[in-house]
Short mmCIF file of C-alpha atoms in Angstrom, two decimals:
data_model
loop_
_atom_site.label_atom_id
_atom_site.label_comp_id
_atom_site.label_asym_id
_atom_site.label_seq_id
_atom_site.Cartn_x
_atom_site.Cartn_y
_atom_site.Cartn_z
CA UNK A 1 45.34 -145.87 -62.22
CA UNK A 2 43.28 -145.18 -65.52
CA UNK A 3 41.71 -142.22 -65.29
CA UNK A 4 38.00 -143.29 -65.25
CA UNK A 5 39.16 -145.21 -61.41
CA UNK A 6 39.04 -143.36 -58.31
CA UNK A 7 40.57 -145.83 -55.67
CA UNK A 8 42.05 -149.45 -55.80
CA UNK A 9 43.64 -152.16 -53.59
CA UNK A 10 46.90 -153.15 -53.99
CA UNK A 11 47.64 -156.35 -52.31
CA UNK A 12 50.85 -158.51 -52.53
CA UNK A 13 51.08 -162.44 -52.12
CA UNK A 14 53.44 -164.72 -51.04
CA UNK A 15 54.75 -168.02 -53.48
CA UNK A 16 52.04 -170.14 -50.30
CA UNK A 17 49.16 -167.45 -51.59
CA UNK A 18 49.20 -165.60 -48.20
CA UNK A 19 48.54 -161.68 -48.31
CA UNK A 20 52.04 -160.29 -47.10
CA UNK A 21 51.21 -156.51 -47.46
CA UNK A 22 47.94 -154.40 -48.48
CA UNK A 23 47.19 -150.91 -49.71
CA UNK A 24 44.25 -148.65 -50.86
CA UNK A 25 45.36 -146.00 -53.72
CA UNK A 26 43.46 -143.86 -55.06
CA UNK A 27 43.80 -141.65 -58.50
CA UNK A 28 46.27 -139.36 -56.53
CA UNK A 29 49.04 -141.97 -56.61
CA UNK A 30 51.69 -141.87 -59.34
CA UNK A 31 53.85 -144.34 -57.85
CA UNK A 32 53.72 -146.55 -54.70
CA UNK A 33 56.83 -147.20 -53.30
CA UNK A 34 57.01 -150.96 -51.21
CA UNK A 35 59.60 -151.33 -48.74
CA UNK A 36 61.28 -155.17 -49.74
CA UNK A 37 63.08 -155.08 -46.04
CA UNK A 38 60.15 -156.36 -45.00
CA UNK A 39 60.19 -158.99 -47.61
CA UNK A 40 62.01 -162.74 -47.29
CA UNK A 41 63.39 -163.61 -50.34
CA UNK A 42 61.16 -164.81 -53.14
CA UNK A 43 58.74 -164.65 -55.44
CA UNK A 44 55.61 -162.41 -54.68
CA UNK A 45 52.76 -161.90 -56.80
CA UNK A 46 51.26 -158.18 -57.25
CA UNK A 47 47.33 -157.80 -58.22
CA UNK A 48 45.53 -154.26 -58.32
CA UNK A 49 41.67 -154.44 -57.79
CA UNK A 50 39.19 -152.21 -58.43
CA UNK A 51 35.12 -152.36 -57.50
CA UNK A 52 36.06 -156.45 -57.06
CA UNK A 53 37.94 -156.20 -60.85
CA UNK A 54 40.96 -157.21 -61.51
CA UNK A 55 43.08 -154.19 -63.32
CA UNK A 56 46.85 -155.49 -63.11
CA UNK A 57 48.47 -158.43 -61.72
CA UNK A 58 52.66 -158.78 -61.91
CA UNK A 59 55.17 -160.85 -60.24
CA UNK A 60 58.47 -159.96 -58.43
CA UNK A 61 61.21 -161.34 -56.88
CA UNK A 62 63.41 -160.45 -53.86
CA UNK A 63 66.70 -161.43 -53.64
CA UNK A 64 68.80 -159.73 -50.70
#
């Protein structure tokens, strides 16, 4: 996270739009590790909010 953020939700979509998987970070976290075994394959779409903002969204696929 940037430095001036303290804490932010990290939530993870299915290709349909519904929330698979959701996490609050805070300024601690270097990484975050996701476990895809819980995961069908597809597309997924990553977005990072903080205070209601919008800091990073990404897409991934998983393909078992």
């Amino acid at each position: 996270l940037p430095a001036n953020i303290k804490e932010a939700k990290v939530s993870i979509y299915d290709i349909e739009g519904k929330m698979v998987k959701n996490y609050t970070i805070d300024n601690n976290y270097k990484e975050l590790f996701i476990d895809i075994n819980e995961f069908s394959n597809g597309a997924y779409l990553c977005q990072i909010y903080s205070n209601e903002i919008k800091i990073s969204d990404t897409k991934f696929v998983v393909q078992k």
